[in-house]
Amino acid sequence: MRLSTQDRAFHVIKINICYDLIGPPLPGHVIRSHRMSASPCTSACPVQTVVDLIQGKWTPQILRALLPGMCRFTCLRRQLPGISAKVLSQRLRELEAQGLLLRTVLPCVPPAVEYRLSASGAELANLLGSLYHFGVRHLNQHTRYAA
């Protein structure tokens, strides 16, 4: 597959962003040339790893809802209007598999499940708070210049 000039420029920018943020690749990590069909910033890129974690639908909202502490499924569902039970259940399983959530099954009838952020999940939720504040500043600045 050949990349267009625009795609090649995007991949070069993406490589530069990774270098600027984290420095050169780790030993044994190869960033491919833009002439190859694979994306130059591979899954070993820490920045791309974080982007992949937060890009899932409802992920930022779920992390924000769990930031104050433990919450049961029904409580989460109330805090996230518009999400179906199926999608919430699926996202919670994915976040647990990624190590961002801890799930506790309570020994009662009917069974109850509580969710809370792991240490990594709390760190990521705080990072999302920083992204939020950056977004607010950026939007305010951009709106000022557009007017």
mmCIF file of N, CA and C in Angstrom:
data_model
loop_
_atom_site.group_PDB
_atom_site.id
_atom_site.type_symbol
_atom_site.label_atom_id
_atom_site.label_comp_id
_atom_site.label_asym_id
_atom_site.label_seq_id
_atom_site.Cartn_x
_atom_site.Cartn_y
_atom_site.Cartn_z
ATOM 1 N N MET A 1 0.844 -1.177 0.000
ATOM 2 C CA MET A 1 0.000 0.000 0.000
ATOM 3 C C MET A 1 0.887 1.237 0.000
ATOM 4 N N ARG A 2 0.631 2.136 -0.927
ATOM 5 C CA ARG A 2 1.408 3.378 -1.011
ATOM 6 C C ARG A 2 0.695 4.478 -0.250
ATOM 7 N N LEU A 3 1.456 5.257 0.479
ATOM 8 C CA LEU A 3 0.892 6.368 1.230
ATOM 9 C C LEU A 3 0.907 7.630 0.385
ATOM 10 N N SER A 4 -0.145 8.413 0.470
ATOM 11 C CA SER A 4 -0.184 9.686 -0.237
ATOM 12 C C SER A 4 0.800 10.651 0.418
ATOM 13 N N THR A 5 1.075 11.750 -0.260
ATOM 14 C CA THR A 5 1.977 12.760 0.288
ATOM 15 C C THR A 5 1.456 13.279 1.623
ATOM 16 N N GLN A 6 0.135 13.491 1.697
ATOM 17 C CA GLN A 6 -0.465 13.978 2.938
ATOM 18 C C GLN A 6 -0.298 12.953 4.054
ATOM 19 N N ASP A 7 -0.516 11.655 3.754
ATOM 20 C CA ASP A 7 -0.346 10.611 4.756
ATOM 21 C C ASP A 7 1.100 10.527 5.225
ATOM 22 N N ARG A 8 2.042 10.634 4.286
ATOM 23 C CA ARG A 8 3.453 10.589 4.668
ATOM 24 C C ARG A 8 3.795 11.751 5.593
ATOM 25 N N ALA A 9 3.276 12.937 5.284
ATOM 26 C CA ALA A 9 3.534 14.103 6.132
ATOM 27 C C ALA A 9 2.956 13.884 7.525
ATOM 28 N N PHE A 10 1.743 13.315 7.602
ATOM 29 C CA PHE A 10 1.123 13.030 8.895
ATOM 30 C C PHE A 10 1.986 12.074 9.697
ATOM 31 N N HIS A 11 2.492 11.005 9.059
ATOM 32 C CA HIS A 11 3.308 10.028 9.772
ATOM 33 C C HIS A 11 4.626 10.644 10.242
ATOM 34 N N VAL A 12 5.205 11.524 9.454
ATOM 35 C CA VAL A 12 6.444 12.186 9.870
ATOM 36 C C VAL A 12 6.151 13.071 11.076
ATOM 37 N N ILE A 13 5.032 13.803 11.048
ATOM 38 C CA ILE A 13 4.653 14.640 12.187
ATOM 39 C C ILE A 13 4.430 13.767 13.416
ATOM 40 N N LYS A 14 3.771 12.624 13.219
ATOM 41 C CA LYS A 14 3.489 11.719 14.328
ATOM 42 C C LYS A 14 4.802 11.223 14.946
ATOM 43 N N ILE A 15 5.783 10.888 14.120
ATOM 44 C CA ILE A 15 7.086 10.457 14.622
ATOM 45 C C ILE A 15 7.730 11.590 15.408
ATOM 46 N N ASN A 16 7.684 12.815 14.869
ATOM 47 C CA ASN A 16 8.291 13.950 15.554
ATOM 48 C C ASN A 16 7.622 14.206 16.900
ATOM 49 N N ILE A 17 6.305 14.076 16.964
ATOM 50 C CA ILE A 17 5.607 14.265 18.232
ATOM 51 C C ILE A 17 6.095 13.240 19.240
ATOM 52 N N CYS A 18 6.208 11.978 18.811
ATOM 53 C CA CYS A 18 6.690 10.939 19.725
ATOM 54 C C CYS A 18 8.104 11.250 20.187
ATOM 55 N N TYR A 19 8.984 11.675 19.288
ATOM 56 C CA TYR A 19 10.345 12.011 19.678
ATOM 57 C C TYR A 19 10.347 13.189 20.642
ATOM 58 N N ASP A 20 9.536 14.217 20.360
ATOM 59 C CA ASP A 20 9.510 15.397 21.210
ATOM 60 C C ASP A 20 9.026 15.058 22.614
ATOM 61 N N LEU A 21 8.034 14.183 22.723
ATOM 62 C CA LEU A 21 7.460 13.871 24.023
ATOM 63 C C LEU A 21 8.257 12.853 24.817
ATOM 64 N N ILE A 22 8.786 11.850 24.138
ATOM 65 C CA ILE A 22 9.410 10.759 24.882
ATOM 66 C C ILE A 22 10.844 10.476 24.487
ATOM 67 N N GLY A 23 11.377 11.196 23.531
ATOM 68 C CA GLY A 23 12.737 10.953 23.093
ATOM 69 C C GLY A 23 12.793 9.867 22.034
ATOM 70 N N PRO A 24 13.989 9.448 21.663
ATOM 71 C CA PRO A 24 14.124 8.437 20.613
ATOM 72 C C PRO A 24 13.556 7.100 21.068
ATOM 73 N N PRO A 25 13.353 6.188 20.116
ATOM 74 C CA PRO A 25 12.771 4.889 20.466
ATOM 75 C C PRO A 25 13.616 4.129 21.468
ATOM 76 N N LEU A 26 12.960 3.234 22.190
ATOM 77 C CA LEU A 26 13.650 2.373 23.137
ATOM 78 C C LEU A 26 14.561 1.410 22.382
ATOM 79 N N PRO A 27 15.581 0.876 23.040
ATOM 80 C CA PRO A 27 16.445 -0.093 22.366
ATOM 81 C C PRO A 27 15.616 -1.256 21.830
ATOM 82 N N GLY A 28 15.869 -1.608 20.586
ATOM 83 C CA GLY A 28 15.134 -2.699 19.964
ATOM 84 C C GLY A 28 13.829 -2.257 19.332
ATOM 85 N N HIS A 29 13.418 -1.006 19.552
ATOM 86 C CA HIS A 29 12.179 -0.472 18.981
ATOM 87 C C HIS A 29 12.530 0.227 17.674
ATOM 88 N N VAL A 30 11.914 -0.186 16.605
ATOM 89 C CA VAL A 30 12.208 0.380 15.297
ATOM 90 C C VAL A 30 10.995 1.140 14.802
ATOM 91 N N ILE A 31 11.208 2.394 14.430
ATOM 92 C CA ILE A 31 10.146 3.157 13.780
ATOM 93 C C ILE A 31 10.418 3.059 12.289
ATOM 94 N N ARG A 32 9.461 2.510 11.577
ATOM 95 C CA ARG A 32 9.642 2.247 10.152
ATOM 96 C C ARG A 32 9.609 3.534 9.341
ATOM 97 N N SER A 33 10.241 3.486 8.208
ATOM 98 C CA SER A 33 10.246 4.601 7.280
ATOM 99 C C SER A 33 8.842 4.831 6.739
ATOM 100 N N HIS A 34 8.553 6.073 6.350
ATOM 101 C CA HIS A 34 7.237 6.377 5.792
ATOM 102 C C HIS A 34 7.008 5.683 4.456
ATOM 103 N N ARG A 35 8.039 5.118 3.880
ATOM 104 C CA ARG A 35 7.887 4.409 2.604
ATOM 105 C C ARG A 35 7.296 3.013 2.794
ATOM 106 N N MET A 36 7.288 2.525 4.020
ATOM 107 C CA MET A 36 6.731 1.201 4.288
ATOM 108 C C MET A 36 5.242 1.321 4.521
ATOM 109 N N SER A 37 4.530 0.222 4.392
ATOM 110 C CA SER A 37 3.083 0.269 4.520
ATOM 111 C C SER A 37 2.617 0.355 5.966
ATOM 112 N N ALA A 38 3.444 -0.058 6.910
ATOM 113 C CA ALA A 38 3.037 -0.030 8.317
ATOM 114 C C ALA A 38 3.152 1.388 8.864
ATOM 115 N N SER A 39 2.353 1.684 9.877
ATOM 116 C CA SER A 39 2.404 2.986 10.532
ATOM 117 C C SER A 39 3.751 3.146 11.221
ATOM 118 N N PRO A 40 4.398 4.302 11.087
ATOM 119 C CA PRO A 40 5.720 4.475 11.684
ATOM 120 C C PRO A 40 5.718 4.495 13.202
ATOM 121 N N CYS A 41 4.640 4.911 13.820
ATOM 122 C CA CYS A 41 4.574 4.919 15.273
ATOM 123 C C CYS A 41 3.835 3.655 15.692
ATOM 124 N N THR A 42 4.563 2.665 16.124
ATOM 125 C CA THR A 42 3.989 1.353 16.382
ATOM 126 C C THR A 42 3.318 1.290 17.746
ATOM 127 N N SER A 43 2.778 0.139 18.066
ATOM 128 C CA SER A 43 2.077 -0.043 19.337
ATOM 129 C C SER A 43 3.005 0.124 20.539
ATOM 130 N N ALA A 44 4.311 0.090 20.329
ATOM 131 C CA ALA A 44 5.242 0.269 21.431
ATOM 132 C C ALA A 44 5.400 1.743 21.810
ATOM 133 N N CYS A 45 4.777 2.633 21.060
ATOM 134 C CA CYS A 45 4.857 4.061 21.353
ATOM 135 C C CYS A 45 4.000 4.362 22.580
ATOM 136 N N PRO A 46 4.578 4.877 23.654
ATOM 137 C CA PRO A 46 3.808 5.145 24.871
ATOM 138 C C PRO A 46 2.665 6.136 24.666
ATOM 139 N N VAL A 47 2.880 7.140 23.820
ATOM 140 C CA VAL A 47 1.829 8.126 23.567
ATOM 141 C C VAL A 47 0.644 7.447 22.889
ATOM 142 N N GLN A 48 0.913 6.616 21.894
ATOM 143 C CA GLN A 48 -0.165 5.926 21.186
ATOM 144 C C GLN A 48 -0.887 4.953 22.111
ATOM 145 N N THR A 49 -0.167 4.356 23.035
ATOM 146 C CA THR A 49 -0.785 3.441 23.999
ATOM 147 C C THR A 49 -1.833 4.167 24.833
ATOM 148 N N VAL A 50 -1.498 5.368 25.310
ATOM 149 C CA VAL A 50 -2.443 6.148 26.109
ATOM 150 C C VAL A 50 -3.636 6.573 25.259
ATOM 151 N N VAL A 51 -3.376 7.009 24.046
ATOM 152 C CA VAL A 51 -4.468 7.409 23.147
ATOM 153 C C VAL A 51 -5.399 6.223 22.908
ATOM 154 N N ASP A 52 -4.839 5.049 22.702
ATOM 155 C CA ASP A 52 -5.662 3.854 22.497
ATOM 156 C C ASP A 52 -6.518 3.543 23.726
ATOM 157 N N LEU A 53 -5.974 3.786 24.918
ATOM 158 C CA LEU A 53 -6.734 3.523 26.142
ATOM 159 C C LEU A 53 -7.936 4.445 26.285
ATOM 160 N N ILE A 54 -7.785 5.711 25.940
ATOM 161 C CA ILE A 54 -8.861 6.675 26.194
ATOM 162 C C ILE A 54 -9.794 6.886 25.012
ATOM 163 N N GLN A 55 -9.476 6.322 23.855
ATOM 164 C CA GLN A 55 -10.311 6.605 22.699
ATOM 165 C C GLN A 55 -11.592 5.779 22.652
ATOM 166 N N GLY A 56 -11.718 4.776 23.481
ATOM 167 C CA GLY A 56 -12.936 3.976 23.485
ATOM 168 C C GLY A 56 -14.132 4.807 23.903
ATOM 169 N N LYS A 57 -15.263 4.549 23.263
ATOM 170 C CA LYS A 57 -16.460 5.312 23.577
ATOM 171 C C LYS A 57 -16.833 5.101 25.043
ATOM 172 N N TRP A 58 -17.148 6.151 25.724
ATOM 173 C CA TRP A 58 -17.555 6.198 27.123
ATOM 174 C C TRP A 58 -16.395 6.052 28.106
ATOM 175 N N THR A 59 -15.196 5.775 27.662
ATOM 176 C CA THR A 59 -14.081 5.572 28.586
ATOM 177 C C THR A 59 -13.834 6.786 29.482
ATOM 178 N N PRO A 60 -13.684 7.997 28.926
ATOM 179 C CA PRO A 60 -13.442 9.142 29.817
ATOM 180 C C PRO A 60 -14.573 9.358 30.821
ATOM 181 N N GLN A 61 -15.819 9.168 30.382
ATOM 182 C CA GLN A 61 -16.954 9.370 31.278
ATOM 183 C C GLN A 61 -16.980 8.330 32.391
ATOM 184 N N ILE A 62 -16.663 7.091 32.066
ATOM 185 C CA ILE A 62 -16.640 6.024 33.075
ATOM 186 C C ILE A 62 -15.539 6.301 34.096
ATOM 187 N N LEU A 63 -14.358 6.678 33.626
ATOM 188 C CA LEU A 63 -13.253 6.975 34.537
ATOM 189 C C LEU A 63 -13.603 8.149 35.444
ATOM 190 N N ARG A 64 -14.236 9.177 34.874
ATOM 191 C CA ARG A 64 -14.632 10.338 35.679
ATOM 192 C C ARG A 64 -15.664 9.939 36.737
ATOM 193 N N ALA A 65 -16.618 9.087 36.349
ATOM 194 C CA ALA A 65 -17.662 8.663 37.287
ATOM 195 C C ALA A 65 -17.081 7.860 38.447
ATOM 196 N N LEU A 66 -15.986 7.148 38.213
ATOM 197 C CA LEU A 66 -15.382 6.322 39.258
ATOM 198 C C LEU A 66 -14.306 7.053 40.062
ATOM 199 N N LEU A 67 -13.983 8.263 39.679
ATOM 200 C CA LEU A 67 -12.920 9.001 40.369
ATOM 201 C C LEU A 67 -13.206 9.212 41.858
ATOM 202 N N PRO A 68 -14.458 9.518 42.267
ATOM 203 C CA PRO A 68 -14.704 9.703 43.711
ATOM 204 C C PRO A 68 -14.556 8.433 44.535
ATOM 205 N N GLY A 69 -14.702 7.272 43.936
ATOM 206 C CA GLY A 69 -14.566 6.026 44.697
ATOM 207 C C GLY A 69 -15.396 4.910 44.091
ATOM 208 N N MET A 70 -15.686 3.887 44.927
ATOM 209 C CA MET A 70 -16.431 2.720 44.456
ATOM 210 C C MET A 70 -17.825 3.089 43.996
ATOM 211 N N CYS A 71 -18.297 2.321 43.028
ATOM 212 C CA CYS A 71 -19.631 2.558 42.487
ATOM 213 C C CYS A 71 -20.163 1.234 41.936
ATOM 214 N N ARG A 72 -21.426 0.986 42.170
ATOM 215 C CA ARG A 72 -22.055 -0.203 41.617
ATOM 216 C C ARG A 72 -22.522 0.073 40.198
ATOM 217 N N PHE A 73 -22.844 -1.013 39.489
ATOM 218 C CA PHE A 73 -23.247 -0.929 38.093
ATOM 219 C C PHE A 73 -24.423 0.037 37.913
ATOM 220 N N THR A 74 -25.446 -0.095 38.749
ATOM 221 C CA THR A 74 -26.643 0.743 38.619
ATOM 222 C C THR A 74 -26.312 2.214 38.856
ATOM 223 N N CYS A 75 -25.457 2.475 39.808
ATOM 224 C CA CYS A 75 -25.015 3.840 40.093
ATOM 225 C C CYS A 75 -24.296 4.426 38.870
ATOM 226 N N LEU A 76 -23.418 3.642 38.270
ATOM 227 C CA LEU A 76 -22.716 4.091 37.061
ATOM 228 C C LEU A 76 -23.709 4.383 35.947
ATOM 229 N N ARG A 77 -24.673 3.506 35.786
ATOM 230 C CA ARG A 77 -25.675 3.667 34.725
ATOM 231 C C ARG A 77 -26.448 4.974 34.912
ATOM 232 N N ARG A 78 -26.760 5.325 36.159
ATOM 233 C CA ARG A 78 -27.472 6.581 36.441
ATOM 234 C C ARG A 78 -26.596 7.789 36.136
ATOM 235 N N GLN A 79 -25.292 7.668 36.381
ATOM 236 C CA GLN A 79 -24.375 8.794 36.151
ATOM 237 C C GLN A 79 -24.056 9.003 34.680
ATOM 238 N N LEU A 80 -24.345 7.997 33.858
ATOM 239 C CA LEU A 80 -24.014 8.060 32.438
ATOM 240 C C LEU A 80 -25.281 7.934 31.587
ATOM 241 N N PRO A 81 -26.099 8.969 31.556
ATOM 242 C CA PRO A 81 -27.323 8.865 30.766
ATOM 243 C C PRO A 81 -26.995 8.658 29.290
ATOM 244 N N GLY A 82 -27.736 7.774 28.670
ATOM 245 C CA GLY A 82 -27.522 7.513 27.252
ATOM 246 C C GLY A 82 -26.749 6.237 26.975
ATOM 247 N N ILE A 83 -26.108 5.665 27.982
ATOM 248 C CA ILE A 83 -25.362 4.431 27.762
ATOM 249 C C ILE A 83 -26.288 3.249 28.059
ATOM 250 N N SER A 84 -26.232 2.246 27.201
ATOM 251 C CA SER A 84 -27.055 1.057 27.438
ATOM 252 C C SER A 84 -26.336 0.138 28.426
ATOM 253 N N ALA A 85 -27.105 -0.737 29.052
ATOM 254 C CA ALA A 85 -26.521 -1.685 30.009
ATOM 255 C C ALA A 85 -25.496 -2.570 29.318
ATOM 256 N N LYS A 86 -25.787 -2.976 28.098
ATOM 257 C CA LYS A 86 -24.870 -3.854 27.354
ATOM 258 C C LYS A 86 -23.535 -3.159 27.093
ATOM 259 N N VAL A 87 -23.596 -1.926 26.627
ATOM 260 C CA VAL A 87 -22.362 -1.193 26.314
ATOM 261 C C VAL A 87 -21.577 -0.904 27.595
ATOM 262 N N LEU A 88 -22.265 -0.504 28.663
ATOM 263 C CA LEU A 88 -21.572 -0.242 29.931
ATOM 264 C C LEU A 88 -20.876 -1.504 30.429
ATOM 265 N N SER A 89 -21.574 -2.615 30.387
ATOM 266 C CA SER A 89 -20.993 -3.884 30.821
ATOM 267 C C SER A 89 -19.761 -4.235 29.994
ATOM 268 N N GLN A 90 -19.867 -4.054 28.688
ATOM 269 C CA GLN A 90 -18.746 -4.357 27.782
ATOM 270 C C GLN A 90 -17.559 -3.445 28.069
ATOM 271 N N ARG A 91 -17.802 -2.139 28.221
ATOM 272 C CA ARG A 91 -16.708 -1.201 28.483
ATOM 273 C C ARG A 91 -16.058 -1.480 29.836
ATOM 274 N N LEU A 92 -16.863 -1.820 30.843
ATOM 275 C CA LEU A 92 -16.297 -2.133 32.160
ATOM 276 C C LEU A 92 -15.391 -3.360 32.081
ATOM 277 N N ARG A 93 -15.815 -4.375 31.335
ATOM 278 C CA ARG A 93 -14.960 -5.566 31.164
ATOM 279 C C ARG A 93 -13.659 -5.211 30.464
ATOM 280 N N GLU A 94 -13.737 -4.381 29.424
ATOM 281 C CA GLU A 94 -12.531 -3.979 28.693
ATOM 282 C C GLU A 94 -11.584 -3.177 29.583
ATOM 283 N N LEU A 95 -12.139 -2.243 30.346
ATOM 284 C CA LEU A 95 -11.306 -1.436 31.236
ATOM 285 C C LEU A 95 -10.677 -2.278 32.345
ATOM 286 N N GLU A 96 -11.410 -3.280 32.806
ATOM 287 C CA GLU A 96 -10.849 -4.199 33.801
ATOM 288 C C GLU A 96 -9.709 -5.013 33.187
ATOM 289 N N ALA A 97 -9.898 -5.492 31.972
ATOM 290 C CA ALA A 97 -8.856 -6.269 31.288
ATOM 291 C C ALA A 97 -7.604 -5.422 31.036
ATOM 292 N N GLN A 98 -7.789 -4.110 30.840
ATOM 293 C CA GLN A 98 -6.658 -3.213 30.605
ATOM 294 C C GLN A 98 -5.984 -2.773 31.916
ATOM 295 N N GLY A 99 -6.535 -3.218 33.042
ATOM 296 C CA GLY A 99 -5.929 -2.896 34.333
ATOM 297 C C GLY A 99 -6.295 -1.532 34.866
ATOM 298 N N LEU A 100 -7.347 -0.914 34.321
ATOM 299 C CA LEU A 100 -7.737 0.416 34.777
ATOM 300 C C LEU A 100 -8.806 0.381 35.861
ATOM 301 N N LEU A 101 -9.527 -0.736 35.958
ATOM 302 C CA LEU A 101 -10.592 -0.895 36.949
ATOM 303 C C LEU A 101 -10.362 -2.128 37.784
ATOM 304 N N LEU A 102 -10.885 -2.087 39.001
ATOM 305 C CA LEU A 102 -10.924 -3.264 39.860
ATOM 306 C C LEU A 102 -12.392 -3.599 40.085
ATOM 307 N N ARG A 103 -12.729 -4.866 39.957
ATOM 308 C CA ARG A 103 -14.108 -5.334 40.078
ATOM 309 C C ARG A 103 -14.200 -6.229 41.301
ATOM 310 N N THR A 104 -15.185 -5.949 42.164
ATOM 311 C CA THR A 104 -15.385 -6.745 43.361
ATOM 312 C C THR A 104 -16.806 -7.277 43.368
ATOM 313 N N VAL A 105 -16.934 -8.609 43.446
ATOM 314 C CA VAL A 105 -18.252 -9.235 43.532
ATOM 315 C C VAL A 105 -18.570 -9.403 45.011
ATOM 316 N N LEU A 106 -19.674 -8.819 45.442
ATOM 317 C CA LEU A 106 -20.070 -8.876 46.851
ATOM 318 C C LEU A 106 -20.878 -10.141 47.116
ATOM 319 N N PRO A 107 -20.598 -10.817 48.239
ATOM 320 C CA PRO A 107 -21.304 -12.069 48.545
ATOM 321 C C PRO A 107 -22.697 -11.795 49.130
ATOM 322 N N CYS A 108 -23.646 -11.516 48.263
ATOM 323 C CA CYS A 108 -25.013 -11.281 48.717
ATOM 324 C C CYS A 108 -25.981 -11.791 47.646
ATOM 325 N N VAL A 109 -27.238 -11.846 48.012
ATOM 326 C CA VAL A 109 -28.255 -12.291 47.064
ATOM 327 C C VAL A 109 -29.238 -11.149 46.881
ATOM 328 N N PRO A 110 -29.481 -10.677 45.690
ATOM 329 C CA PRO A 110 -28.805 -11.024 44.439
ATOM 330 C C PRO A 110 -27.373 -10.489 44.445
ATOM 331 N N PRO A 111 -26.504 -11.098 43.649
ATOM 332 C CA PRO A 111 -25.099 -10.675 43.642
ATOM 333 C C PRO A 111 -24.966 -9.212 43.231
ATOM 334 N N ALA A 112 -24.086 -8.522 43.889
ATOM 335 C CA ALA A 112 -23.805 -7.128 43.561
ATOM 336 C C ALA A 112 -22.326 -7.010 43.194
ATOM 337 N N VAL A 113 -22.048 -6.085 42.277
ATOM 338 C CA VAL A 113 -20.673 -5.879 41.823
ATOM 339 C C VAL A 113 -20.322 -4.409 42.014
ATOM 340 N N GLU A 114 -19.157 -4.165 42.602
ATOM 341 C CA GLU A 114 -18.664 -2.798 42.763
ATOM 342 C C GLU A 114 -17.425 -2.616 41.898
ATOM 343 N N TYR A 115 -17.303 -1.429 41.357
ATOM 344 C CA TYR A 115 -16.152 -1.084 40.529
ATOM 345 C C TYR A 115 -15.436 0.092 41.156
ATOM 346 N N ARG A 116 -14.123 0.096 41.021
ATOM 347 C CA ARG A 116 -13.322 1.246 41.444
ATOM 348 C C ARG A 116 -12.100 1.319 40.554
ATOM 349 N N LEU A 117 -11.488 2.466 40.530
ATOM 350 C CA LEU A 117 -10.301 2.658 39.706
ATOM 351 C C LEU A 117 -9.099 1.976 40.335
ATOM 352 N N SER A 118 -8.275 1.375 39.510
ATOM 353 C CA SER A 118 -6.983 0.885 39.983
ATOM 354 C C SER A 118 -6.057 2.096 40.085
ATOM 355 N N ALA A 119 -4.850 1.889 40.544
ATOM 356 C CA ALA A 119 -3.885 2.999 40.618
ATOM 357 C C ALA A 119 -3.644 3.583 39.229
ATOM 358 N N SER A 120 -3.518 2.717 38.217
ATOM 359 C CA SER A 120 -3.327 3.191 36.839
ATOM 360 C C SER A 120 -4.550 3.944 36.340
ATOM 361 N N GLY A 121 -5.730 3.440 36.667
ATOM 362 C CA GLY A 121 -6.962 4.101 36.259
ATOM 363 C C GLY A 121 -7.098 5.483 36.876
ATOM 364 N N ALA A 122 -6.743 5.615 38.150
ATOM 365 C CA ALA A 122 -6.809 6.918 38.821
ATOM 366 C C ALA A 122 -5.812 7.893 38.198
ATOM 367 N N GLU A 123 -4.636 7.384 37.878
ATOM 368 C CA GLU A 123 -3.620 8.227 37.233
ATOM 369 C C GLU A 123 -4.118 8.709 35.868
ATOM 370 N N LEU A 124 -4.726 7.798 35.111
ATOM 371 C CA LEU A 124 -5.257 8.161 33.798
ATOM 372 C C LEU A 124 -6.422 9.141 33.930
ATOM 373 N N ALA A 125 -7.290 8.954 34.925
ATOM 374 C CA ALA A 125 -8.412 9.873 35.142
ATOM 375 C C ALA A 125 -7.896 11.272 35.470
ATOM 376 N N ASN A 126 -6.844 11.359 36.257
ATOM 377 C CA ASN A 126 -6.253 12.672 36.567
ATOM 378 C C ASN A 126 -5.641 13.303 35.327
ATOM 379 N N LEU A 127 -5.035 12.477 34.493
ATOM 380 C CA LEU A 127 -4.486 12.965 33.231
ATOM 381 C C LEU A 127 -5.605 13.507 32.343
ATOM 382 N N LEU A 128 -6.748 12.841 32.330
ATOM 383 C CA LEU A 128 -7.895 13.322 31.559
ATOM 384 C C LEU A 128 -8.361 14.681 32.089
ATOM 385 N N GLY A 129 -8.266 14.887 33.392
ATOM 386 C CA GLY A 129 -8.596 16.196 33.970
ATOM 387 C C GLY A 129 -7.685 17.278 33.418
ATOM 388 N N SER A 130 -6.403 16.958 33.288
ATOM 389 C CA SER A 130 -5.455 17.912 32.711
ATOM 390 C C SER A 130 -5.789 18.183 31.245
ATOM 391 N N LEU A 131 -6.161 17.137 30.510
ATOM 392 C CA LEU A 131 -6.556 17.313 29.112
ATOM 393 C C LEU A 131 -7.806 18.186 29.007
ATOM 394 N N TYR A 132 -8.730 18.006 29.934
ATOM 395 C CA TYR A 132 -9.944 18.818 29.954
ATOM 396 C C TYR A 132 -9.595 20.298 30.114
ATOM 397 N N HIS A 133 -8.735 20.601 31.090
ATOM 398 C CA HIS A 133 -8.369 21.990 31.338
ATOM 399 C C HIS A 133 -7.608 22.584 30.151
ATOM 400 N N PHE A 134 -6.764 21.786 29.517
ATOM 401 C CA PHE A 134 -6.084 22.244 28.303
ATOM 402 C C PHE A 134 -7.115 22.546 27.222
ATOM 403 N N GLY A 135 -8.098 21.666 27.058
ATOM 404 C CA GLY A 135 -9.131 21.859 26.046
ATOM 405 C C GLY A 135 -9.925 23.132 26.280
ATOM 406 N N VAL A 136 -10.256 23.416 27.529
ATOM 407 C CA VAL A 136 -10.987 24.646 27.846
ATOM 408 C C VAL A 136 -10.150 25.867 27.467
ATOM 409 N N ARG A 137 -8.869 25.861 27.871
ATOM 410 C CA ARG A 137 -7.994 26.992 27.533
ATOM 411 C C ARG A 137 -7.835 27.134 26.022
ATOM 412 N N HIS A 138 -7.679 26.016 25.343
ATOM 413 C CA HIS A 138 -7.489 26.040 23.888
ATOM 414 C C HIS A 138 -8.737 26.568 23.188
ATOM 415 N N LEU A 139 -9.909 26.095 23.605
ATOM 416 C CA LEU A 139 -11.149 26.572 23.005
ATOM 417 C C LEU A 139 -11.349 28.060 23.245
ATOM 418 N N ASN A 140 -11.068 28.526 24.463
ATOM 419 C CA ASN A 140 -11.198 29.957 24.756
ATOM 420 C C ASN A 140 -10.245 30.782 23.902
ATOM 421 N N GLN A 141 -9.030 30.310 23.775
ATOM 422 C CA GLN A 141 -8.035 31.016 22.976
ATOM 423 C C GLN A 141 -8.424 30.997 21.507
ATOM 424 N N HIS A 142 -8.853 29.842 21.025
ATOM 425 C CA HIS A 142 -9.230 29.702 19.610
ATOM 426 C C HIS A 142 -10.455 30.569 19.298
ATOM 427 N N THR A 143 -11.411 30.636 20.202
ATOM 428 C CA THR A 143 -12.604 31.447 20.001
ATOM 429 C C THR A 143 -12.242 32.923 19.944
ATOM 430 N N ARG A 144 -11.297 33.333 20.788
ATOM 431 C CA ARG A 144 -10.852 34.729 20.778
ATOM 432 C C ARG A 144 -10.244 35.103 19.441
ATOM 433 N N TYR A 145 -9.410 34.200 18.879
ATOM 434 C CA TYR A 145 -8.744 34.494 17.612
ATOM 435 C C TYR A 145 -9.713 34.443 16.435
ATOM 436 N N ALA A 146 -10.729 33.603 16.544
ATOM 437 C CA ALA A 146 -11.684 33.462 15.445
ATOM 438 C C ALA A 146 -12.600 34.682 15.345
ATOM 439 N N ALA A 147 -12.792 35.373 16.455
ATOM 440 C CA ALA A 147 -13.720 36.525 16.450
ATOM 441 C C ALA A 147 -13.154 37.755 15.823
#
